[in-house]
Coordinates of C-alpha atoms (C1' of nucleotides) in Angstrom, one line a residue:
Chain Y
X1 CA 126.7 88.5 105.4
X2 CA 128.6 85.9 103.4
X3 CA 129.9 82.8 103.9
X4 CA 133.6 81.9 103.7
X5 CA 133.2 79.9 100.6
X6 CA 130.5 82.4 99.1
X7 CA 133.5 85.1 99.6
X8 CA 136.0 82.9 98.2
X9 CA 133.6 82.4 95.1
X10 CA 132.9 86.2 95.0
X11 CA 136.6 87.1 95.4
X12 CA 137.9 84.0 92.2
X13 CA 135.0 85.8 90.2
X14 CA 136.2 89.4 90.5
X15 CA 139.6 88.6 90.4
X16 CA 139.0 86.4 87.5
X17 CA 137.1 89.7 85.9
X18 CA 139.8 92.1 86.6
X19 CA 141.9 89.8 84.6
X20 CA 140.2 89.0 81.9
X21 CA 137.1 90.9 82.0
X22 CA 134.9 87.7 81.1
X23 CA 133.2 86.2 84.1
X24 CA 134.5 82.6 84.7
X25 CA 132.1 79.8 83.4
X26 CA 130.8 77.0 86.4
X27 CA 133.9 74.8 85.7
X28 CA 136.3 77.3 86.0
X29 CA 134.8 77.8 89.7
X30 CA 134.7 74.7 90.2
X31 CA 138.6 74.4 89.3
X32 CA 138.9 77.4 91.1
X33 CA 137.4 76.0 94.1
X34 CA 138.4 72.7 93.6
X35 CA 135.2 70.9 93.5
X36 CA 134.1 68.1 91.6
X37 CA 131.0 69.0 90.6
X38 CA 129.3 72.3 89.6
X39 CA 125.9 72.4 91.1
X40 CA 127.7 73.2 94.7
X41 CA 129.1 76.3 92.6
X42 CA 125.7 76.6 91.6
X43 CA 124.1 77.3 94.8
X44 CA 126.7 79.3 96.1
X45 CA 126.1 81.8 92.8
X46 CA 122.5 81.3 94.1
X47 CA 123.0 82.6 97.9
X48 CA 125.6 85.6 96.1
X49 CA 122.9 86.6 93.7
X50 CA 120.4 86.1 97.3
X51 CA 122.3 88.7 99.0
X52 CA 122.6 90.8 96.1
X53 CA 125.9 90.7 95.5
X54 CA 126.1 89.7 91.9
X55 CA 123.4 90.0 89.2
X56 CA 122.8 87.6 86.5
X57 CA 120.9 86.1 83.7
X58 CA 119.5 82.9 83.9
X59 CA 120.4 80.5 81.6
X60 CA 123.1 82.3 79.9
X61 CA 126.7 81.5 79.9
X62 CA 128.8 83.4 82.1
X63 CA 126.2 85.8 82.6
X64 CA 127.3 87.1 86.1
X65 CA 128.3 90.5 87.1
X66 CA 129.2 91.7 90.5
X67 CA 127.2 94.4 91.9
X68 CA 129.0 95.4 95.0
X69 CA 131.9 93.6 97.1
X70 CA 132.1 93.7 100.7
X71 CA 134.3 95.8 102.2
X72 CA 136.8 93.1 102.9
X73 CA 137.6 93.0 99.5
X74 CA 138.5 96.6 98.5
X75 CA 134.7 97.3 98.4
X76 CA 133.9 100.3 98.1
X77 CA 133.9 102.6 101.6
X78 CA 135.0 105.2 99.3
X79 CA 133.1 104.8 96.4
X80 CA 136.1 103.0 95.3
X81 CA 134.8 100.1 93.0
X82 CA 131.9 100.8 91.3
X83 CA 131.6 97.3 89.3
X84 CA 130.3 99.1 86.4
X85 CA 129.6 102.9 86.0
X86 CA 127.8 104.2 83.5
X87 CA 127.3 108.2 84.5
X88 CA 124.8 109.0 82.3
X89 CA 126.3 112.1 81.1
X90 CA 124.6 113.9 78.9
X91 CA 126.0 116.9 77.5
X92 CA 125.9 120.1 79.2
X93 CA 123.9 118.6 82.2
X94 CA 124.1 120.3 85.2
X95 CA 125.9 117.6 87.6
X96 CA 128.4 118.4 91.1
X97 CA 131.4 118.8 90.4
X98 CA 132.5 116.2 92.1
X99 CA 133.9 113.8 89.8
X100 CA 132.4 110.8 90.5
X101 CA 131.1 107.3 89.5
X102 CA 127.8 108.9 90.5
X103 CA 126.4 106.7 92.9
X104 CA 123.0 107.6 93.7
X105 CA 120.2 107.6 96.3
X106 CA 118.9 103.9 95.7
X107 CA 118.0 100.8 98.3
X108 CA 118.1 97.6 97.8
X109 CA 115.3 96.2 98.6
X110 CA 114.3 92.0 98.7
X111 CA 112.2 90.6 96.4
X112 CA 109.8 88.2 98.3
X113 CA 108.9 86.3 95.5
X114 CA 106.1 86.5 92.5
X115 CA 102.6 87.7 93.3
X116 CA 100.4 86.0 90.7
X117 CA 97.3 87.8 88.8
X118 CA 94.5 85.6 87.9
X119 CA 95.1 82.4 90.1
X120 CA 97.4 83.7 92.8
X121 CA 100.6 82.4 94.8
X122 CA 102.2 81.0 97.5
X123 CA 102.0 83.5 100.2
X124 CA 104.9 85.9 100.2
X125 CA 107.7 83.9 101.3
X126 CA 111.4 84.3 100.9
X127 CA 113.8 86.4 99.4
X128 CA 114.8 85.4 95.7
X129 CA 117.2 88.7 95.8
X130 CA 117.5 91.7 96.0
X131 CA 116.0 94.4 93.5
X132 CA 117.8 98.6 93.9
X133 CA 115.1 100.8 94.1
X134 CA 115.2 104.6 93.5
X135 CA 114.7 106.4 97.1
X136 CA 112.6 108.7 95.7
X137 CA 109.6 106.1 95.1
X138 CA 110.2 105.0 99.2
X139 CA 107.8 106.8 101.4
X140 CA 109.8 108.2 104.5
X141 CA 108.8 105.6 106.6
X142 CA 107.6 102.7 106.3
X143 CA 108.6 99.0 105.4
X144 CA 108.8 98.5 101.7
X145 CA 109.5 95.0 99.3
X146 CA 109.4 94.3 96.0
X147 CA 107.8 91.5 93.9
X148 CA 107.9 89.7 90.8
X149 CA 104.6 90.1 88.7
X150 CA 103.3 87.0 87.1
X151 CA 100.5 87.0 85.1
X152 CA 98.2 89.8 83.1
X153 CA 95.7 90.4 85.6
X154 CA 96.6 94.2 85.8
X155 CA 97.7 94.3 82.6
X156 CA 95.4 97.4 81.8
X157 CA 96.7 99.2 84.8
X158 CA 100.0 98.9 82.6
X159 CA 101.5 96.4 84.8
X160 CA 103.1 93.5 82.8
X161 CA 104.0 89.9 83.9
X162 CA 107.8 90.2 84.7
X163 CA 107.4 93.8 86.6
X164 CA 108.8 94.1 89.5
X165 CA 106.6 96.1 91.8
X166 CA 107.5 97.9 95.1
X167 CA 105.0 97.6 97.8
X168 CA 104.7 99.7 100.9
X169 CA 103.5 98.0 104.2
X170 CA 100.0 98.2 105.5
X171 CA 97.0 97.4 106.3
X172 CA 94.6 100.1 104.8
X173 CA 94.0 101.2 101.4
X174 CA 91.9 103.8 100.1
X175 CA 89.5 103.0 97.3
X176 CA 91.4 102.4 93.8
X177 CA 94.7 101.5 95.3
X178 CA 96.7 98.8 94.1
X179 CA 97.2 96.6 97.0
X180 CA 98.9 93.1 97.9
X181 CA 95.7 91.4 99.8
X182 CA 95.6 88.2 101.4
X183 CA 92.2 86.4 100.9
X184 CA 90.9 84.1 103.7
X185 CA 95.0 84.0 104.8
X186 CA 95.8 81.6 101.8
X187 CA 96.5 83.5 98.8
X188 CA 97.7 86.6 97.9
X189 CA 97.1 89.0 95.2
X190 CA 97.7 92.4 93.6
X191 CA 94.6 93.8 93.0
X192 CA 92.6 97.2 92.3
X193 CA 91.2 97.6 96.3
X194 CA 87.2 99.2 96.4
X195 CA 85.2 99.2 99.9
X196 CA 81.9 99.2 99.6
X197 CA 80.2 98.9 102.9
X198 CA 81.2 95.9 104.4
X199 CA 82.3 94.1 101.6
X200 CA 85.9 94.5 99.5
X201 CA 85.6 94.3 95.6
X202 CA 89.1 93.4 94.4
X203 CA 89.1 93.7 91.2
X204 CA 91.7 93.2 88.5
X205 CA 92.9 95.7 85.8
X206 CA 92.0 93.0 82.6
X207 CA 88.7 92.2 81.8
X208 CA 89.4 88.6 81.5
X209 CA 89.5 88.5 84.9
X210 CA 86.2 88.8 87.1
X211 CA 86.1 91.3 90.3
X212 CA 85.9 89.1 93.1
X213 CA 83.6 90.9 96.5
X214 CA 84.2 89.6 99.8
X215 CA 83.5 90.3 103.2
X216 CA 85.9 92.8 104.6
X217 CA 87.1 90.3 106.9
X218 CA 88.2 87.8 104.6
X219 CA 91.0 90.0 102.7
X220 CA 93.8 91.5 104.3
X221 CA 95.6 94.4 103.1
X222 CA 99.4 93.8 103.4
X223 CA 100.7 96.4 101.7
X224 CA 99.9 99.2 99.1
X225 CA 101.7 99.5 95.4
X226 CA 103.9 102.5 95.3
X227 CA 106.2 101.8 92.5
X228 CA 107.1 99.9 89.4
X229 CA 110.8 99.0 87.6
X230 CA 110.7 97.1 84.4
X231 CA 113.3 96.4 82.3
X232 CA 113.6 95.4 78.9
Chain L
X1 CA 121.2 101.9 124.8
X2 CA 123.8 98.8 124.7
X3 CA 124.0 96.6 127.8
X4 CA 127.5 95.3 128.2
X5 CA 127.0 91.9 126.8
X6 CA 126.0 93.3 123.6
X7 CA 128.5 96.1 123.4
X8 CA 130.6 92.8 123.6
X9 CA 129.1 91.1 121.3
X10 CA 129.0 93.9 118.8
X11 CA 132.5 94.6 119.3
X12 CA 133.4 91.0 118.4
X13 CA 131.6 90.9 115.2
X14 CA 132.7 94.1 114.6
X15 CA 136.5 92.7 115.0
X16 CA 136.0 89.6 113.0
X17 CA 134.4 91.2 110.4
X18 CA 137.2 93.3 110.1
X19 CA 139.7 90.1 110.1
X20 CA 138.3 88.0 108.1
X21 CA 135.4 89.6 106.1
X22 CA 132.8 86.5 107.1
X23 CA 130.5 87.2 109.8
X24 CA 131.1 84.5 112.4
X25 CA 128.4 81.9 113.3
X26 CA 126.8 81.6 116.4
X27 CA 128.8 78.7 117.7
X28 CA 131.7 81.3 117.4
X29 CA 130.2 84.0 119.0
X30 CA 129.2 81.5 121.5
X31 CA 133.1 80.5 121.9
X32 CA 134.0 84.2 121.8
X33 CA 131.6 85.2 124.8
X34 CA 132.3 82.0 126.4
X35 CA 129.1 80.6 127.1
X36 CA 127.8 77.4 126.5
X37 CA 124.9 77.7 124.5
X38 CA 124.0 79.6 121.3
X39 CA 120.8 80.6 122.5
X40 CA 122.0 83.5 124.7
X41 CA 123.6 84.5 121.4
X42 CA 120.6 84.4 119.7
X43 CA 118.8 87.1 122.2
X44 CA 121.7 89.1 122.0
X45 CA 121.8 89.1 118.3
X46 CA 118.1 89.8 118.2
X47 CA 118.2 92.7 120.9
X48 CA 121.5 94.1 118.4
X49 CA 119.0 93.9 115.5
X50 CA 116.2 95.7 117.0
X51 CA 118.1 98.5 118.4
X52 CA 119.0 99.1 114.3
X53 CA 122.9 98.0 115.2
X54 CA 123.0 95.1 112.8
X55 CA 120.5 94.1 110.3
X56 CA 120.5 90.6 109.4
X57 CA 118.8 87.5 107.0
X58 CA 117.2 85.3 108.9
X59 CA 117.8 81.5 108.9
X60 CA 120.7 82.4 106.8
X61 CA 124.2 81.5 108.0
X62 CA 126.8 84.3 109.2
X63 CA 123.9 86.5 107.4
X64 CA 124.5 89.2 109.6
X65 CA 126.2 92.7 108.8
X66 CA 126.8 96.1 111.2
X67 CA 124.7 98.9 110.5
X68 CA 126.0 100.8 112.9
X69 CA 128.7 101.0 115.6
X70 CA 128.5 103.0 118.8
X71 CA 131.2 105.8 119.3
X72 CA 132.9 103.8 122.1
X73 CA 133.7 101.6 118.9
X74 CA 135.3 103.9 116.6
X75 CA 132.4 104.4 115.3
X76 CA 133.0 106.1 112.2
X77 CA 136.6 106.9 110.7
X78 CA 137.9 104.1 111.7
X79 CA 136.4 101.3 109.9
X80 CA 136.0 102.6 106.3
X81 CA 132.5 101.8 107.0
X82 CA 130.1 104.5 107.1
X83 CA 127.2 103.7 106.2
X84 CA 126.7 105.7 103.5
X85 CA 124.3 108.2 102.1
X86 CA 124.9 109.7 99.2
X87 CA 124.1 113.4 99.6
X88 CA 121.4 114.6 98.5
X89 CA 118.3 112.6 99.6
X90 CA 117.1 112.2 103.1
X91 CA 119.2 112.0 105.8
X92 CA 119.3 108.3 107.1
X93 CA 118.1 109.5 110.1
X94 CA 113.9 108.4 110.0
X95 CA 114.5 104.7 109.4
X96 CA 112.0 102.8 110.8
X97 CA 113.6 100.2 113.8
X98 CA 113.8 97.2 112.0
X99 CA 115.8 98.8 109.5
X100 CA 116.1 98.4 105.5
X101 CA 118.5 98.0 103.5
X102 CA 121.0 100.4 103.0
X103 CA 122.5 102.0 99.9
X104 CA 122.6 100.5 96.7
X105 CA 123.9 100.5 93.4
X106 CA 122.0 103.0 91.3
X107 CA 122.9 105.9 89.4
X108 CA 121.4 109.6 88.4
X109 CA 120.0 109.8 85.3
X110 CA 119.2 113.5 83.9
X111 CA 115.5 113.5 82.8
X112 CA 115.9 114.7 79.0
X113 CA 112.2 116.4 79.2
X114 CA 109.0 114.6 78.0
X115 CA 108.2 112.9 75.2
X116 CA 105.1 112.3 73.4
X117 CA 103.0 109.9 72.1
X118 CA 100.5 110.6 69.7
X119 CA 102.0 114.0 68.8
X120 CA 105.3 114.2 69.3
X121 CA 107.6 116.6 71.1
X122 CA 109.7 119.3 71.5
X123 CA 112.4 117.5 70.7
X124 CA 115.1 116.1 73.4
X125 CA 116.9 118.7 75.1
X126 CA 117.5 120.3 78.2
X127 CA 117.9 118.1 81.4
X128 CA 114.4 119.0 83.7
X129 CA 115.6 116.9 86.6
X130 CA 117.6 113.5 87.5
X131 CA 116.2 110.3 88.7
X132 CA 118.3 107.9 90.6
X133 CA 117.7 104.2 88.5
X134 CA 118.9 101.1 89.5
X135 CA 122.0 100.0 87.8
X136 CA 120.4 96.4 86.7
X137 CA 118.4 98.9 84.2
X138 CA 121.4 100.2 82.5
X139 CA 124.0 98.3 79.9
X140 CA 127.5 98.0 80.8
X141 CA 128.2 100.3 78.4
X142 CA 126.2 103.1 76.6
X143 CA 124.9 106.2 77.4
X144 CA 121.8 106.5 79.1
X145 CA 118.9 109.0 79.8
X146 CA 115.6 109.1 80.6
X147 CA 112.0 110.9 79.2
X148 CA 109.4 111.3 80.9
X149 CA 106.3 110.0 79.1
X150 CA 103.5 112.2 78.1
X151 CA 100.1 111.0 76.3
X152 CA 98.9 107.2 75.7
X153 CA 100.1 106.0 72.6
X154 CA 101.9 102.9 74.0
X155 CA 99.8 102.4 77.1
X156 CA 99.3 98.7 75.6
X157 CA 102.7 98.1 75.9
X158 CA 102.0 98.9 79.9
X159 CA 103.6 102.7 79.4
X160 CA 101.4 105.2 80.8
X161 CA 101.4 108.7 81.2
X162 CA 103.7 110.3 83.8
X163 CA 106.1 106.9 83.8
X164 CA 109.7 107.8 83.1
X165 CA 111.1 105.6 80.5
X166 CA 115.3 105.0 79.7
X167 CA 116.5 104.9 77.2
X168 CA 120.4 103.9 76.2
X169 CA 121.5 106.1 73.0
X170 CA 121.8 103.6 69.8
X171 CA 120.8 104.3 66.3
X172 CA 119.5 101.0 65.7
X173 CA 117.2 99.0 66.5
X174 CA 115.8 95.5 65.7
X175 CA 112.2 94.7 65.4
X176 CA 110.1 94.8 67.5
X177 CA 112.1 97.4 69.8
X178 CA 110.6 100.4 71.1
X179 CA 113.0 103.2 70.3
X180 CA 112.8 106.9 70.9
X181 CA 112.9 108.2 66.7
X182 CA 113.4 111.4 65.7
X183 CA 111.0 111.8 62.5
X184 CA 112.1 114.3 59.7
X185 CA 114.8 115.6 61.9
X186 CA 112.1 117.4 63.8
X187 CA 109.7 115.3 66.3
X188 CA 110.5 112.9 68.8
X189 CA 108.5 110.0 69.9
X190 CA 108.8 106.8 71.5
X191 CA 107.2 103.7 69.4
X192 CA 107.9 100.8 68.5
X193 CA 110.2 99.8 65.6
X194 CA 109.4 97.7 62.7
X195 CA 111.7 97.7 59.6
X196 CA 110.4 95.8 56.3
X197 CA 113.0 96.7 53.3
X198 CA 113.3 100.0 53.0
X199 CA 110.3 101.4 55.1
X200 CA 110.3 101.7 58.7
X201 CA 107.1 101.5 60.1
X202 CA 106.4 103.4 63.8
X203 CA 103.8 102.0 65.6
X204 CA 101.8 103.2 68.5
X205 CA 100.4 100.5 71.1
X206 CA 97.3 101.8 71.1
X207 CA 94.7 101.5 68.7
X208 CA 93.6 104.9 68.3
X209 CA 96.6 106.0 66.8
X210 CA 97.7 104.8 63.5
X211 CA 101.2 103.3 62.7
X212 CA 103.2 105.5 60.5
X213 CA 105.4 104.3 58.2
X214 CA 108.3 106.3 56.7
X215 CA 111.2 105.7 54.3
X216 CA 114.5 104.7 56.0
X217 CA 116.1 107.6 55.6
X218 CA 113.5 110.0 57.0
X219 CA 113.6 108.3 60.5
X220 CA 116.5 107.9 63.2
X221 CA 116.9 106.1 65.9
X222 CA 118.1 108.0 68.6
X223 CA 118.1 105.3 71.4
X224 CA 116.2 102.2 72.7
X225 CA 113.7 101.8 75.6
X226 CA 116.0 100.1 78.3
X227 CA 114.0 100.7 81.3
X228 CA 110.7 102.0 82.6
X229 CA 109.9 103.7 86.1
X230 CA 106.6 104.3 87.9
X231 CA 106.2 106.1 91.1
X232 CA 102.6 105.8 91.9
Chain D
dC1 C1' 111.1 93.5 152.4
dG2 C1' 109.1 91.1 148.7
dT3 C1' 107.7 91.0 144.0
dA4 C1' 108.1 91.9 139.1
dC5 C1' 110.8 92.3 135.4
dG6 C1' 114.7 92.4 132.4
dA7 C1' 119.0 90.5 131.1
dT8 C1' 121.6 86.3 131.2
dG9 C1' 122.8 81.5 131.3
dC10 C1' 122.0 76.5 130.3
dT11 C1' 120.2 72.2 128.3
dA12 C1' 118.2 69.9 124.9
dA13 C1' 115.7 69.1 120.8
dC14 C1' 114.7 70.7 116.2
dA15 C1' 114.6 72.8 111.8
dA16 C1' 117.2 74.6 108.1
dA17 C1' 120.7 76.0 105.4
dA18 C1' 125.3 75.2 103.5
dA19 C1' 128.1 72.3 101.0
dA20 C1' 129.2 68.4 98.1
dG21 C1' 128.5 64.7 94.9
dC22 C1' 126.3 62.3 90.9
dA23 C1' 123.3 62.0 87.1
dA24 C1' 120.2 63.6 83.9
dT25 C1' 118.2 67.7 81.3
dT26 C1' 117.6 71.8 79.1
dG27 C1' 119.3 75.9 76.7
dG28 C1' 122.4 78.4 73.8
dA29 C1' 125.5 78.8 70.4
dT30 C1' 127.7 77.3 66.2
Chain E
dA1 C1' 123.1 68.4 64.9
dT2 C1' 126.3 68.9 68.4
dC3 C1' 129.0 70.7 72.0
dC4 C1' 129.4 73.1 76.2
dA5 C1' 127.4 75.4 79.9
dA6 C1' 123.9 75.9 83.1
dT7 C1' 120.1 74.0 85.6
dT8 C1' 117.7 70.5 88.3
dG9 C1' 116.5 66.5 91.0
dC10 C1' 118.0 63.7 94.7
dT11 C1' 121.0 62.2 98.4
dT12 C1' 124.1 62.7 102.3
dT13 C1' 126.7 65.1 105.9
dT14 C1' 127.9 69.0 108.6
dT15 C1' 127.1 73.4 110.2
dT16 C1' 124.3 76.8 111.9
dG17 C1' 120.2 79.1 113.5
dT18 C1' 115.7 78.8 116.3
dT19 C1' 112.9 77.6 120.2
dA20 C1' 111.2 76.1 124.4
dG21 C1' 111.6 75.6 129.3
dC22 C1' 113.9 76.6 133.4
dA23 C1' 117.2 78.9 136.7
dT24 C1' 119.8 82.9 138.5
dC25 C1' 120.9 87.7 139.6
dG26 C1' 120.1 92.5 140.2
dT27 C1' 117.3 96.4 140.2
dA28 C1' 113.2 99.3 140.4
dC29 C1' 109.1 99.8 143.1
dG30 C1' 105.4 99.6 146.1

DNA sequence: CGTACGATGCTAACAAAAAAGCAATTGGAT
DNA sequence: ATCCAATTGCTTTTTTGTTAGCATCGTACG
């Protein structure tokens, strides 16, 4: 999954955690790696955030945090790290008694990328990294993704530009499903799906925005909206 | 369900892996299975994939990890591996072939009932269920719990009825900040914050309800919207 | 027995990603 | 306003993954 010099990175950062508890800065990796310049550290945080291995905040200083280690470095196997544990314990609340860094039923899932409103997007492409969804919003079966929301277009559906949304694959849609449709195989857009006849109104949740009808054979359904994570 | 070569194969990752925590590249593999080109590799890795024994990133070097092992390769106890479930949830069993990701870092949450909008609520008390949310949601530190939403009054702020919102446990709050408040010691509702002097005003997102303003004293802040989460 | 097919092997050409460096900017914090 | 850190653009080299085309071998099957 990783790269030797994406582990060595990974390893210098938690160790350099455990020590101190602040995440090193760019040039401390860079010392730590012995590079002499810090955009190669830069792309390596890149491919760890990629693989969903650390989490961070753009633009901030040392604004990493590691979300899970391989195994090869004491990772967990036994639920033995837990990078940061919060167990939501409420008072009485009824929880196992087993002890634990409660660890939950999640997934990670890869984020392909922003899906635009009003104008839309690059088709879905690559993976910018990885997003934990609950399992209980997965269907059974069934390939699922996430993506970035950009734009207001479904604003009044109460989804906001920055939401990540999880899709489910596939290629039908009932009438007023959300869906990730590809119009004449260029762009790709969330939209509010309605068949009528042969034609496809996709409409969007804002009334800036107009409903667009097309021939059914012009839009493709790629996948249906089962879930939304936002955070503040 | 393994022919040999990809037993082999399998095994060697498997082996490295273990060594040296990087996956090796295909040139390695190629050594290791001594042929002479990369592109038997290749099938072999592919044929691995879709049988659901490895999952891995495409076009991404050594982006390969082991889902599974076969019993003829100590398939469980031995490698600290497991790939783990935590109880409770499906069993990993239904996975569709070309396999998701696995487990990720979330946690349970107990649900601390609903709160309201317009009119507020019985105020927050007993745990109604748990929801697994993704650890990216939740402060290092802090407690955390989750509402479930009832009733409109923010739906301009994209929260809707029946999404479950989390909140981390604070008593203040800057403006601007949509905070769960308990009002007179009595209600609790979820609105957004806005302080001038000695007033704090709560206000709805959504016109039809009218922003309330109280003296400082009459209102506290029992937490801060963290996180919101929307199974549709 | 001969054919079809799947699993393998090889070569060779290509396409991309990883990694590094340098310089110039942008952002945050003080 | 200024410092420091992070981000970006661009370049170069090396490593790694992807594909296409072709050949061989063995087995299942009519």
């Amino acid at each position: 999954m990783l790269t030797k010099k994406q582990l060595d990175l990974l390893e210098f950062i938690h160790k350099r955690m455990q020590k101190d508890g602040v995440p090193p800065s760019f040039d401390e990796m860079k010392l730590a790696l012995d590079l002499r310049s810090k955009s190669g550290i830069h792309r390596l945080i890149t491919a760890l955030e990629e693989r969903g291995f650390i989490r961070r905040l753009a633009h901030r200083a040392r604004a990493i945090e590691i979300v899970k280690l391989p195994e090869s470095l004491g990772g967990e196997s036994s639920s033995g790290f837990t990078p940061k544990v919060i167990d939501g314990d409420k008072p009485d609340v009824a929880r196992p008694a087993n002890a634990e860094p409660v660890m939950a039923s999640a997934t990670d899932l890869p984020v392909m990328g922003r899906i635009a409103a009003g104008v839309p997007i690059a088709a879905i492409s690559e993976v910018s990294h990885q997003v934990s969804v609950p399992n209980s919003m997965l269907a059974a079966s069934g390939e699922h993704y996430a993506l970035e929301v950009k734009g207001d277009s479904m604003i009044e559906a109460g989804i906001n530009d920055g939401d990540v949304v999880v899709i489910r694959e596939t290629s039908s849609a009932d009438n007023g499903d959300i869906v990730v449709a590809l119009i004449e195989d260029q762009e790709a857009t969330l939209k509010r799906f309605k068949r009528s006849g042969r034609s496809i109104a996709l409409e969007a949740a804002n009334p800036a925005y107009e409903t667009r009808v097309y021939p059914e054979d012009m839009v493709k359904v790629q996948g249906k909206l089962v879930g939304l994570i936002r955070t503040y």
